[in-house]
Coordinates of N, CA and C in Angstrom, one line a residue:
Chain A
G1 N 77.0 91.5 79.2 CA 77.9 92.0 80.2 C 78.0 90.9 81.3
Q2 N 78.9 91.2 82.3 CA 79.1 90.3 83.4 C 78.3 90.7 84.6
S3 N 77.6 89.8 85.2 CA 76.7 90.2 86.3 C 76.5 89.1 87.3
L4 N 76.3 89.4 88.5 CA 75.9 88.5 89.6 C 74.6 89.0 90.2
E5 N 73.6 88.1 90.3 CA 72.3 88.5 90.9 C 72.1 87.8 92.2
Q6 N 71.7 88.5 93.2 CA 71.4 88.0 94.5 C 70.3 88.9 95.1
P7 N 69.4 88.3 96.0 CA 68.3 89.1 96.5 C 68.9 90.2 97.4
S8 N 68.2 91.3 97.4 CA 68.7 92.5 98.1 C 68.5 92.3 99.6
E9 N 67.5 91.6 100.0 CA 67.2 91.4 101.5 C 66.5 90.1 101.7
V10 N 66.9 89.5 102.8 CA 66.3 88.2 103.3 C 66.0 88.3 104.8
T11 N 64.9 87.9 105.2 CA 64.5 87.9 106.6 C 64.3 86.5 107.2
A12 N 64.8 86.2 108.3 CA 64.7 84.9 108.9 C 64.6 85.0 110.5
V13 N 64.2 83.9 111.1 CA 64.1 83.9 112.5 C 65.3 83.3 113.2
E14 N 65.7 83.7 114.3 CA 66.8 83.2 115.1 C 66.5 81.7 115.3
G15 N 67.6 80.9 115.0 CA 67.5 79.4 115.2 C 67.1 78.7 113.9
A16 N 66.6 79.4 112.9 CA 66.2 78.8 111.7 C 67.3 78.7 110.7
I17 N 66.9 78.2 109.5 CA 67.9 78.0 108.4 C 67.5 79.0 107.3
V18 N 68.5 79.6 106.6 CA 68.2 80.5 105.5 C 69.2 80.2 104.4
Q19 N 68.7 80.4 103.2 CA 69.5 80.2 102.0 C 69.6 81.5 101.2
I20 N 70.8 81.9 100.8 CA 70.9 83.1 100.0 C 71.5 82.7 98.6
N21 N 70.7 83.0 97.6 CA 71.1 82.5 96.2 C 71.9 83.5 95.5
C22 N 72.6 83.0 94.5 CA 73.4 83.8 93.6 C 73.5 83.2 92.3
T23 N 73.1 83.9 91.3 CA 73.3 83.5 89.9 C 74.2 84.4 89.2
Y24 N 75.0 83.8 88.3 CA 76.1 84.6 87.7 C 76.1 84.5 86.2
Q25 N 76.5 85.5 85.6 CA 76.7 85.5 84.1 C 78.0 86.2 83.8
T26 N 79.1 85.3 83.6 CA 80.4 85.9 83.4 C 81.0 85.2 82.1
S27 N 82.0 85.8 81.6 CA 82.7 85.3 80.4 C 83.5 84.1 80.7
G28 N 84.0 84.0 81.8 CA 84.8 82.8 82.3 C 84.4 82.5 83.7
F29 N 85.0 81.5 84.2 CA 84.6 81.1 85.6 C 85.7 80.3 86.3
Y30 N 86.2 80.7 87.4 CA 87.1 79.9 88.2 C 86.5 79.4 89.4
G31 N 85.6 80.2 90.0 CA 85.0 79.8 91.3 C 84.1 80.9 91.9
L32 N 83.3 80.5 92.8 CA 82.4 81.4 93.5 C 82.7 81.5 95.0
S33 N 82.9 82.8 95.4 CA 83.2 83.1 96.8 C 82.1 83.8 97.5
W34 N 82.1 83.6 98.8 CA 81.1 84.3 99.6 C 81.8 85.1 100.7
Y35 N 81.3 86.3 100.9 CA 81.9 87.2 101.9 C 80.8 87.7 102.8
Q36 N 81.1 88.0 104.1 CA 80.2 88.5 105.1 C 80.7 89.9 105.4
Q37 N 79.7 90.9 105.6 CA 80.1 92.2 106.0 C 79.1 92.7 107.0
H38 N 79.5 92.9 108.2 CA 78.7 93.6 109.2 C 78.6 95.1 109.0
D39 N 77.6 95.7 109.5 CA 77.4 97.1 109.3 C 78.7 97.9 109.9
G40 N 79.2 98.7 109.0 CA 80.4 99.5 109.5 C 81.7 98.7 109.5
G41 N 81.6 97.4 109.1 CA 82.8 96.6 109.1 C 83.3 96.3 107.7
A42 N 84.4 95.6 107.6 CA 85.0 95.2 106.3 C 84.5 93.8 105.9
P43 N 84.4 93.6 104.6 CA 84.0 92.2 104.2 C 85.1 91.2 104.6
T44 N 84.6 90.0 105.0 CA 85.5 88.9 105.4 C 85.1 87.7 104.7
F45 N 86.1 87.0 104.3 CA 85.9 85.8 103.4 C 85.2 84.7 104.2
L46 N 84.2 84.0 103.6 CA 83.5 82.9 104.2 C 83.8 81.6 103.6
S47 N 83.7 81.5 102.2 CA 83.8 80.2 101.6 C 84.1 80.4 100.1
Y48 N 84.6 79.3 99.5 CA 84.9 79.3 98.1 C 84.6 78.0 97.5
N49 N 83.9 78.0 96.3 CA 83.6 76.8 95.6 C 84.1 76.9 94.2
A50 N 84.9 75.9 93.8 CA 85.4 75.8 92.4 C 84.7 74.7 91.7
L51 N 84.3 73.7 92.5 CA 83.7 72.5 91.9 C 82.3 72.4 92.3
D52 N 81.5 71.7 91.5 CA 80.1 71.5 91.9 C 80.0 70.7 93.2
G53 N 78.9 71.1 94.0 CA 78.7 70.4 95.2 C 78.6 71.3 96.4
L54 N 78.5 70.7 97.6 CA 78.3 71.4 98.8 C 79.6 71.4 99.6
E55 N 80.0 72.6 100.1 CA 81.2 72.7 101.0 C 80.6 73.2 102.4
E56 N 81.0 72.5 103.4 CA 80.4 72.8 104.8 C 81.5 73.3 105.7
T57 N 81.2 74.4 106.4 CA 82.2 74.9 107.4 C 81.4 75.4 108.6
G58 N 81.2 74.5 109.5 CA 80.4 74.8 110.7 C 79.0 75.0 110.4
R59 N 78.4 76.1 110.8 CA 77.0 76.4 110.5 C 76.8 76.9 109.1
F60 N 77.8 77.2 108.4 CA 77.7 77.7 107.1 C 78.1 76.7 106.0
S61 N 77.3 76.7 105.0 CA 77.6 75.8 103.8 C 77.5 76.6 102.6
S62 N 78.2 76.2 101.5 CA 78.1 76.9 100.2 C 78.0 75.8 99.2
F63 N 77.1 76.1 98.2 CA 76.8 75.1 97.1 C 77.1 75.8 95.8
L64 N 77.5 75.0 94.8 CA 77.8 75.5 93.5 C 77.2 74.5 92.4
S65 N 76.6 75.0 91.4 CA 76.2 74.2 90.2 C 76.8 75.0 89.0
R66 N 77.8 74.6 88.5 CA 78.5 75.3 87.3 C 77.6 75.2 86.1
S67 N 76.9 74.1 85.9 CA 76.0 73.9 84.7 C 74.8 74.9 84.8
D68 N 74.4 75.3 86.0 CA 73.3 76.2 86.2 C 73.8 77.6 86.4
S69 N 75.1 77.8 86.5 CA 75.6 79.2 86.9 C 74.9 79.7 88.1
Y70 N 75.0 78.9 89.1 CA 74.2 79.2 90.3 C 74.9 78.6 91.6
G71 N 74.7 79.4 92.6 CA 75.3 78.9 93.9 C 74.4 79.5 95.0
Y72 N 74.6 79.0 96.2 CA 73.9 79.5 97.4 C 74.8 79.4 98.6
L73 N 74.5 80.2 99.6 CA 75.1 80.2 100.9 C 73.9 79.7 101.8
L74 N 74.2 78.7 102.6 CA 73.2 78.2 103.6 C 73.7 78.5 105.0
L75 N 72.9 79.1 105.8 CA 73.2 79.4 107.1 C 72.3 78.7 108.1
Q76 N 72.8 77.9 108.9 CA 72.0 77.1 109.8 C 72.0 77.6 111.3
E77 N 71.0 77.3 112.1 CA 71.0 77.6 113.5 C 71.3 79.1 113.6
L78 N 70.6 79.9 112.9 CA 70.8 81.4 112.8 C 71.0 82.0 114.2
Q79 N 72.0 82.9 114.3 CA 72.2 83.6 115.5 C 72.1 85.1 115.2
M80 N 71.8 85.9 116.2 CA 71.6 87.3 115.9 C 72.9 87.9 115.3
K81 N 74.0 87.4 115.7 CA 75.3 87.9 115.2 C 75.5 87.6 113.7
D82 N 74.6 86.8 113.1 CA 74.7 86.5 111.7 C 74.0 87.6 110.9
S83 N 73.4 88.6 111.5 CA 72.8 89.7 110.8 C 73.9 90.5 110.2
A84 N 73.9 90.6 108.9 CA 75.0 91.2 108.1 C 74.6 91.2 106.6
S85 N 75.4 91.7 105.8 CA 75.3 91.6 104.4 C 76.2 90.5 103.9
Y86 N 75.7 89.8 102.9 CA 76.4 88.7 102.3 C 76.6 88.9 100.8
F87 N 77.8 88.8 100.4 CA 78.2 89.1 99.0 C 78.7 87.8 98.3
C88 N 78.2 87.6 97.1 CA 78.8 86.5 96.3 C 79.8 87.2 95.3
A89 N 80.8 86.5 94.9 CA 81.8 87.1 94.0 C 82.4 86.0 93.1
V90 N 82.7 86.3 91.9 CA 83.2 85.3 90.9 C 84.5 85.8 90.4
R91 N 85.5 84.9 90.3 CA 86.7 85.3 89.5 C 86.5 84.7 88.1
D92 N 86.5 85.6 87.1 CA 86.1 85.1 85.8 C 87.2 84.5 85.1
G93 N 88.4 84.5 85.6 CA 89.5 83.8 85.0 C 90.2 84.6 83.9
G94 N 89.6 85.7 83.4 CA 90.2 86.4 82.3 C 91.3 87.4 82.8
S95 N 91.2 87.9 84.0 CA 92.1 89.0 84.4 C 92.9 88.6 85.6
N96 N 93.6 89.6 86.1 CA 94.6 89.3 87.1 C 93.9 89.3 88.5
Y97 N 93.2 88.2 88.8 CA 92.7 88.0 90.1 C 91.6 89.0 90.5
Q98 N 91.0 89.6 89.6 CA 89.9 90.5 89.9 C 88.7 89.6 90.3
L99 N 87.9 90.1 91.2 CA 86.6 89.5 91.5 C 85.5 90.4 91.0
I100 N 84.4 89.7 90.5 CA 83.2 90.4 90.1 C 82.2 90.2 91.2
W101 N 81.6 91.3 91.7 CA 80.8 91.2 93.0 C 79.4 91.3 92.7
G102 N 78.5 90.6 93.5 CA 77.1 90.9 93.5 C 76.9 92.1 94.4
A103 N 75.7 92.6 94.4 CA 75.3 93.8 95.1 C 75.1 93.6 96.6
G104 N 75.0 92.3 97.0 CA 74.9 92.0 98.4 C 73.5 91.7 98.8
T105 N 73.4 90.8 99.8 CA 72.1 90.5 100.4 C 72.1 90.8 101.9
K106 N 71.2 91.7 102.3 CA 71.1 92.1 103.7 C 70.3 91.0 104.4
L107 N 70.9 90.3 105.4 CA 70.2 89.3 106.1 C 69.7 89.9 107.4
I108 N 68.4 89.9 107.6 CA 67.8 90.4 108.8 C 67.3 89.3 109.7
I109 N 67.7 89.2 110.9 CA 67.3 88.1 111.8 C 66.4 88.6 112.9
K110 N 65.3 88.0 113.0 CA 64.3 88.4 114.1 C 64.3 87.4 115.2
P111 N 64.2 87.9 116.4 CA 64.2 87.0 117.6 C 63.0 86.1 117.6
Chain B
D1 N 98.8 86.9 112.1 CA 97.5 87.1 111.6 C 97.5 88.2 110.5
V2 N 96.6 87.9 109.5 CA 96.6 88.8 108.3 C 96.1 90.2 108.7
K3 N 96.8 91.2 108.1 CA 96.4 92.5 108.5 C 96.5 93.5 107.3
V4 N 95.4 94.2 107.1 CA 95.4 95.3 106.1 C 94.9 96.5 106.9
T5 N 95.7 97.6 106.8 CA 95.3 98.8 107.5 C 95.2 99.9 106.5
Q6 N 94.3 100.9 106.9 CA 94.0 102.0 106.0 C 94.3 103.3 106.9
S7 N 94.7 104.3 106.2 CA 95.3 105.5 107.0 C 94.2 106.2 107.8
S8 N 93.0 106.2 107.4 CA 92.0 106.9 108.1 C 90.7 106.1 108.1
R9 N 89.9 106.2 109.2 CA 88.6 105.6 109.2 C 87.5 106.6 108.6
Y10 N 87.7 107.9 109.0 CA 86.8 108.9 108.5 C 87.6 110.1 108.0
L11 N 87.1 110.7 106.9 CA 87.8 111.8 106.3 C 86.8 112.8 105.8
V12 N 87.0 114.1 106.0 CA 86.1 115.1 105.5 C 87.0 116.0 104.7
K13 N 86.6 116.2 103.4 CA 87.4 117.1 102.5 C 86.5 118.0 101.8
R14 N 87.1 119.0 101.2 CA 86.3 120.0 100.4 C 86.5 119.7 98.9
T15 N 85.5 120.1 98.2 CA 85.5 119.9 96.7 C 86.8 120.6 96.2
G16 N 87.4 119.9 95.3 CA 88.6 120.4 94.7 C 89.9 120.0 95.4
E17 N 89.8 119.5 96.6 CA 91.1 119.2 97.3 C 91.6 117.9 96.7
K18 N 92.9 117.7 96.9 CA 93.6 116.5 96.5 C 93.6 115.6 97.8
V19 N 93.2 114.3 97.6 CA 93.0 113.4 98.7 C 93.8 112.2 98.5
F20 N 94.5 111.8 99.6 CA 95.4 110.6 99.6 C 94.8 109.6 100.6
L21 N 94.5 108.4 100.1 CA 94.1 107.3 100.9 C 95.2 106.2 100.9
E22 N 95.7 105.8 102.0 CA 96.8 104.9 102.0 C 96.4 103.5 102.6
C23 N 97.0 102.5 102.1 CA 96.7 101.1 102.5 C 98.0 100.4 102.6
V24 N 98.1 99.7 103.7 CA 99.3 98.9 104.0 C 98.9 97.5 104.4
Q25 N 99.6 96.5 103.8 CA 99.3 95.1 104.2 C 100.6 94.4 104.6
D26 N 100.5 93.5 105.6 CA 101.7 92.9 106.1 C 101.8 91.4 105.8
M27 N 101.2 91.0 104.7 CA 101.1 89.6 104.3 C 102.0 89.3 103.1
D28 N 102.8 90.2 102.6 CA 103.6 90.0 101.5 C 102.8 89.6 100.2
H29 N 101.6 90.1 100.1 CA 100.7 89.8 99.0 C 101.1 90.6 97.8
E30 N 101.0 89.9 96.6 CA 101.3 90.6 95.4 C 100.2 91.5 94.9
N31 N 98.9 91.1 95.1 CA 97.8 91.8 94.6 C 97.2 92.8 95.6
M32 N 96.9 94.0 95.2 CA 96.2 94.9 96.0 C 95.2 95.6 95.2
F33 N 94.1 96.0 95.9 CA 92.9 96.5 95.2 C 92.3 97.7 96.0
W34 N 91.7 98.6 95.2 CA 90.9 99.7 95.8 C 89.5 99.6 95.3
Y35 N 88.5 99.5 96.2 CA 87.1 99.5 95.9 C 86.4 100.7 96.5
R36 N 85.3 101.1 95.9 CA 84.4 101.9 96.6 C 83.1 101.2 96.8
Q37 N 82.4 101.5 97.9 CA 81.2 100.8 98.2 C 80.1 101.8 98.5
D38 N 79.0 101.7 97.7 CA 77.9 102.6 97.9 C 76.6 101.7 98.1
P39 N 75.7 102.2 98.9 CA 74.5 101.4 99.2 C 73.8 100.9 97.9
G40 N 73.5 99.6 97.9 CA 72.8 99.0 96.7 C 73.7 98.7 95.5
L41 N 74.9 99.1 95.6 CA 75.8 98.9 94.4 C 76.9 97.9 94.7
G42 N 77.0 97.4 95.8 CA 78.0 96.5 96.1 C 79.4 97.1 96.1
L43 N 80.4 96.3 95.8 CA 81.8 96.8 95.7 C 82.1 97.0 94.2
R44 N 82.7 98.2 93.9 CA 83.1 98.5 92.6 C 84.6 98.7 92.6
L45 N 85.3 98.0 91.7 CA 86.7 98.1 91.6 C 87.2 99.4 90.9
I46 N 88.1 100.1 91.6 CA 88.6 101.4 91.1 C 89.9 101.1 90.3
Y47 N 90.8 100.5 91.0 CA 92.1 100.2 90.5 C 92.6 98.9 91.2
F48 N 93.5 98.2 90.5 CA 94.3 97.2 91.3 C 95.7 97.1 90.8
S49 N 96.5 96.5 91.5 CA 97.9 96.3 91.2 C 98.4 94.9 91.5
Y50 N 99.1 94.3 90.6 CA 99.6 92.9 90.8 C 101.1 92.9 91.1
D51 N 101.7 94.0 91.1 CA 103.1 94.1 91.4 C 103.5 95.5 91.7
V52 N 104.7 95.7 92.3 CA 105.2 97.0 92.5 C 105.2 97.8 91.2
K53 N 104.8 99.0 91.2 CA 104.8 99.9 90.1 C 103.8 99.5 89.0
M54 N 103.1 98.4 89.1 CA 102.1 98.0 88.1 C 100.8 98.4 88.6
K55 N 99.9 98.8 87.7 CA 98.5 99.1 88.0 C 97.7 98.9 86.8
E56 N 96.4 98.6 87.1 CA 95.4 98.4 86.1 C 94.1 99.0 86.5
K57 N 93.4 99.6 85.5 CA 92.1 100.2 85.8 C 91.1 99.1 86.1
G58 N 90.2 99.5 87.0 CA 89.1 98.7 87.3 C 87.9 99.2 86.5
D59 N 86.7 99.1 87.2 CA 85.5 99.4 86.5 C 85.2 100.9 86.5
I60 N 85.7 101.6 87.5 CA 85.4 103.1 87.7 C 86.6 103.9 88.0
P61 N 87.6 104.0 87.1 CA 88.9 104.6 87.5 C 88.8 106.2 87.3
E62 N 87.8 106.7 86.7 CA 87.7 108.1 86.4 C 87.8 109.0 87.7
G63 N 88.7 109.9 87.7 CA 88.8 110.8 88.8 C 89.7 110.3 89.9
Y64 N 90.3 109.1 89.7 CA 91.2 108.5 90.6 C 92.5 108.1 90.0
S65 N 93.6 108.1 90.8 CA 94.8 107.5 90.3 C 95.4 106.7 91.5
V66 N 96.4 105.9 91.2 CA 97.0 105.1 92.3 C 98.5 105.1 92.2
S67 N 99.1 104.6 93.3 CA 100.6 104.5 93.3 C 101.0 103.3 94.1
R68 N 101.9 102.5 93.6 CA 102.4 101.4 94.4 C 103.9 101.4 94.2
E69 N 104.6 102.1 95.1 CA 106.1 102.2 95.1 C 106.7 101.0 95.9
K70 N 106.0 100.5 96.8 CA 106.5 99.4 97.6 C 105.4 98.3 97.6
K71 N 105.9 97.1 97.8 CA 104.9 95.9 97.7 C 103.8 96.0 98.8
E72 N 104.1 96.5 99.9 CA 103.1 96.5 101.0 C 102.2 97.7 101.0
R73 N 102.4 98.7 100.2 CA 101.7 99.9 100.2 C 101.0 100.3 98.9
F74 N 99.7 100.6 99.0 CA 99.0 100.9 97.7 C 98.2 102.2 98.1
S75 N 98.4 103.2 97.4 CA 97.7 104.5 97.7 C 96.7 104.8 96.6
L76 N 95.6 105.4 97.0 CA 94.6 105.9 96.1 C 94.6 107.4 96.2
I77 N 94.5 108.1 95.1 CA 94.6 109.5 95.0 C 93.4 110.0 94.3
L78 N 92.7 111.0 94.9 CA 91.6 111.7 94.3 C 92.2 113.0 93.9
E79 N 92.4 113.2 92.6 CA 93.2 114.4 92.1 C 92.5 115.7 92.5
S80 N 91.1 115.7 92.4 CA 90.4 116.9 92.7 C 89.0 116.4 93.2
A81 N 88.9 116.3 94.5 CA 87.7 115.6 95.0 C 86.4 116.3 94.6
S82 N 85.4 115.5 94.4 CA 84.1 116.0 94.0 C 83.1 115.3 94.9
T83 N 81.9 115.9 95.1 CA 80.9 115.4 96.0 C 80.4 114.0 95.6
N84 N 80.5 113.7 94.3 CA 80.1 112.3 94.0 C 81.1 111.3 94.3
Q85 N 82.2 111.7 94.9 CA 83.2 110.7 95.4 C 83.0 110.5 96.9
T86 N 82.0 111.0 97.5 CA 81.6 110.7 98.8 C 81.2 109.2 98.9
S87 N 81.9 108.4 99.7 CA 81.7 107.0 99.6 C 82.5 106.3 100.7
M88 N 82.4 105.0 100.8 CA 83.2 104.1 101.6 C 84.3 103.6 100.7
Y89 N 85.6 103.7 101.1 CA 86.7 103.2 100.2 C 87.3 102.0 101.0
L90 N 87.4 100.9 100.3 CA 87.9 99.7 100.9 C 89.2 99.2 100.1
C91 N 90.2 98.9 100.8 CA 91.4 98.4 100.2 C 91.4 96.9 100.5
A92 N 92.0 96.1 99.6 CA 92.1 94.7 99.9 C 93.4 94.2 99.2
S93 N 93.8 93.0 99.7 CA 95.0 92.4 99.1 C 94.7 90.9 99.0
S94 N 95.5 90.2 98.1 CA 95.4 88.8 97.9 C 96.7 88.3 97.4
P95 N 97.0 87.0 97.7 CA 98.2 86.4 97.2 C 98.0 85.9 95.7
I96 N 99.1 85.6 95.0 CA 98.9 85.0 93.7 C 99.1 83.5 93.8
Q97 N 99.5 83.0 94.9 CA 99.7 81.5 95.1 C 98.8 81.1 96.2
G98 N 98.4 79.9 96.2 CA 97.6 79.4 97.4 C 96.2 80.0 97.3
S99 N 95.8 80.6 98.4 CA 94.4 81.1 98.6 C 94.2 82.4 97.8
Q100 N 94.5 82.3 96.5 CA 94.3 83.6 95.7 C 92.9 84.1 95.6
E101 N 92.0 83.2 95.9 CA 90.6 83.6 95.7 C 90.2 84.5 96.9
T102 N 90.9 84.5 98.0 CA 90.6 85.2 99.2 C 91.2 86.6 99.1
Q103 N 90.3 87.6 99.3 CA 90.8 88.9 99.4 C 90.6 89.3 100.9
Y104 N 91.6 90.0 101.4 CA 91.7 90.4 102.8 C 91.5 92.0 102.7
F105 N 90.5 92.4 103.5 CA 90.1 93.8 103.4 C 90.6 94.6 104.6
G106 N 90.8 95.8 104.4 CA 91.1 96.8 105.5 C 89.7 97.2 106.0
P107 N 89.8 98.1 107.1 CA 88.5 98.5 107.8 C 87.7 99.5 107.0
G108 N 88.3 100.1 106.0 CA 87.6 101.1 105.2 C 87.8 102.5 105.6
T109 N 87.7 103.4 104.7 CA 87.7 104.8 104.9 C 86.4 105.4 104.4
R110 N 85.7 106.1 105.4 CA 84.5 106.7 104.9 C 84.8 108.2 104.6
L111 N 84.7 108.5 103.4 CA 85.1 109.9 102.9 C 83.8 110.7 102.6
L112 N 83.8 111.9 103.2 CA 82.8 112.8 102.9 C 83.4 114.0 102.2
V113 N 82.9 114.3 101.0 CA 83.4 115.5 100.3 C 82.3 116.6 100.3
L114 N 82.6 117.7 100.8 CA 81.6 118.8 101.0 C 81.8 119.8 99.9

């Protein structure tokens, strides 16, 4: 079957760096996306990787290794407002723009 | 600015009632999606539509139907609500050109079925 695996919860300290991993097993692959969702809010798009390597957007970076079916989201200089759930998602290429979603990682930030 | 709106933020219905959830997007996107979100299960796709009057089943279509009569509007229908349909329902849209990997979500409807 098709699946994405990510940790259910990660805890970090304000000002630190945290990495959220995602491994995927899908029949096809176009790219890996990351979304952020605050409690009670809607998911919002953070980043997308189609090619191997690191993409940086401010304090957030996302990495992809297609050969390892693996990616991660790196958050630097953590702020309390980064406390949220983070989802990885893959478009497997087979269907009409559907995304396959991980179950989400809840990021807890301590002062 | 991109906007997806949903008809209700909170909804309480009784078992057996017919429930309509509406979603409207103002971005002229071709694709629209309905998900449900439950704790620990992430987002599960119920139905999606890639054009007016077109629809395709997602992973969990049982007990649901959809309607897309206009490009900007995608409705989710619970024919006969049951307690196991208590959930958060999220609508999303995406273009088929350009940033098609990005889905834009509405604020969600939290449905309680009693």
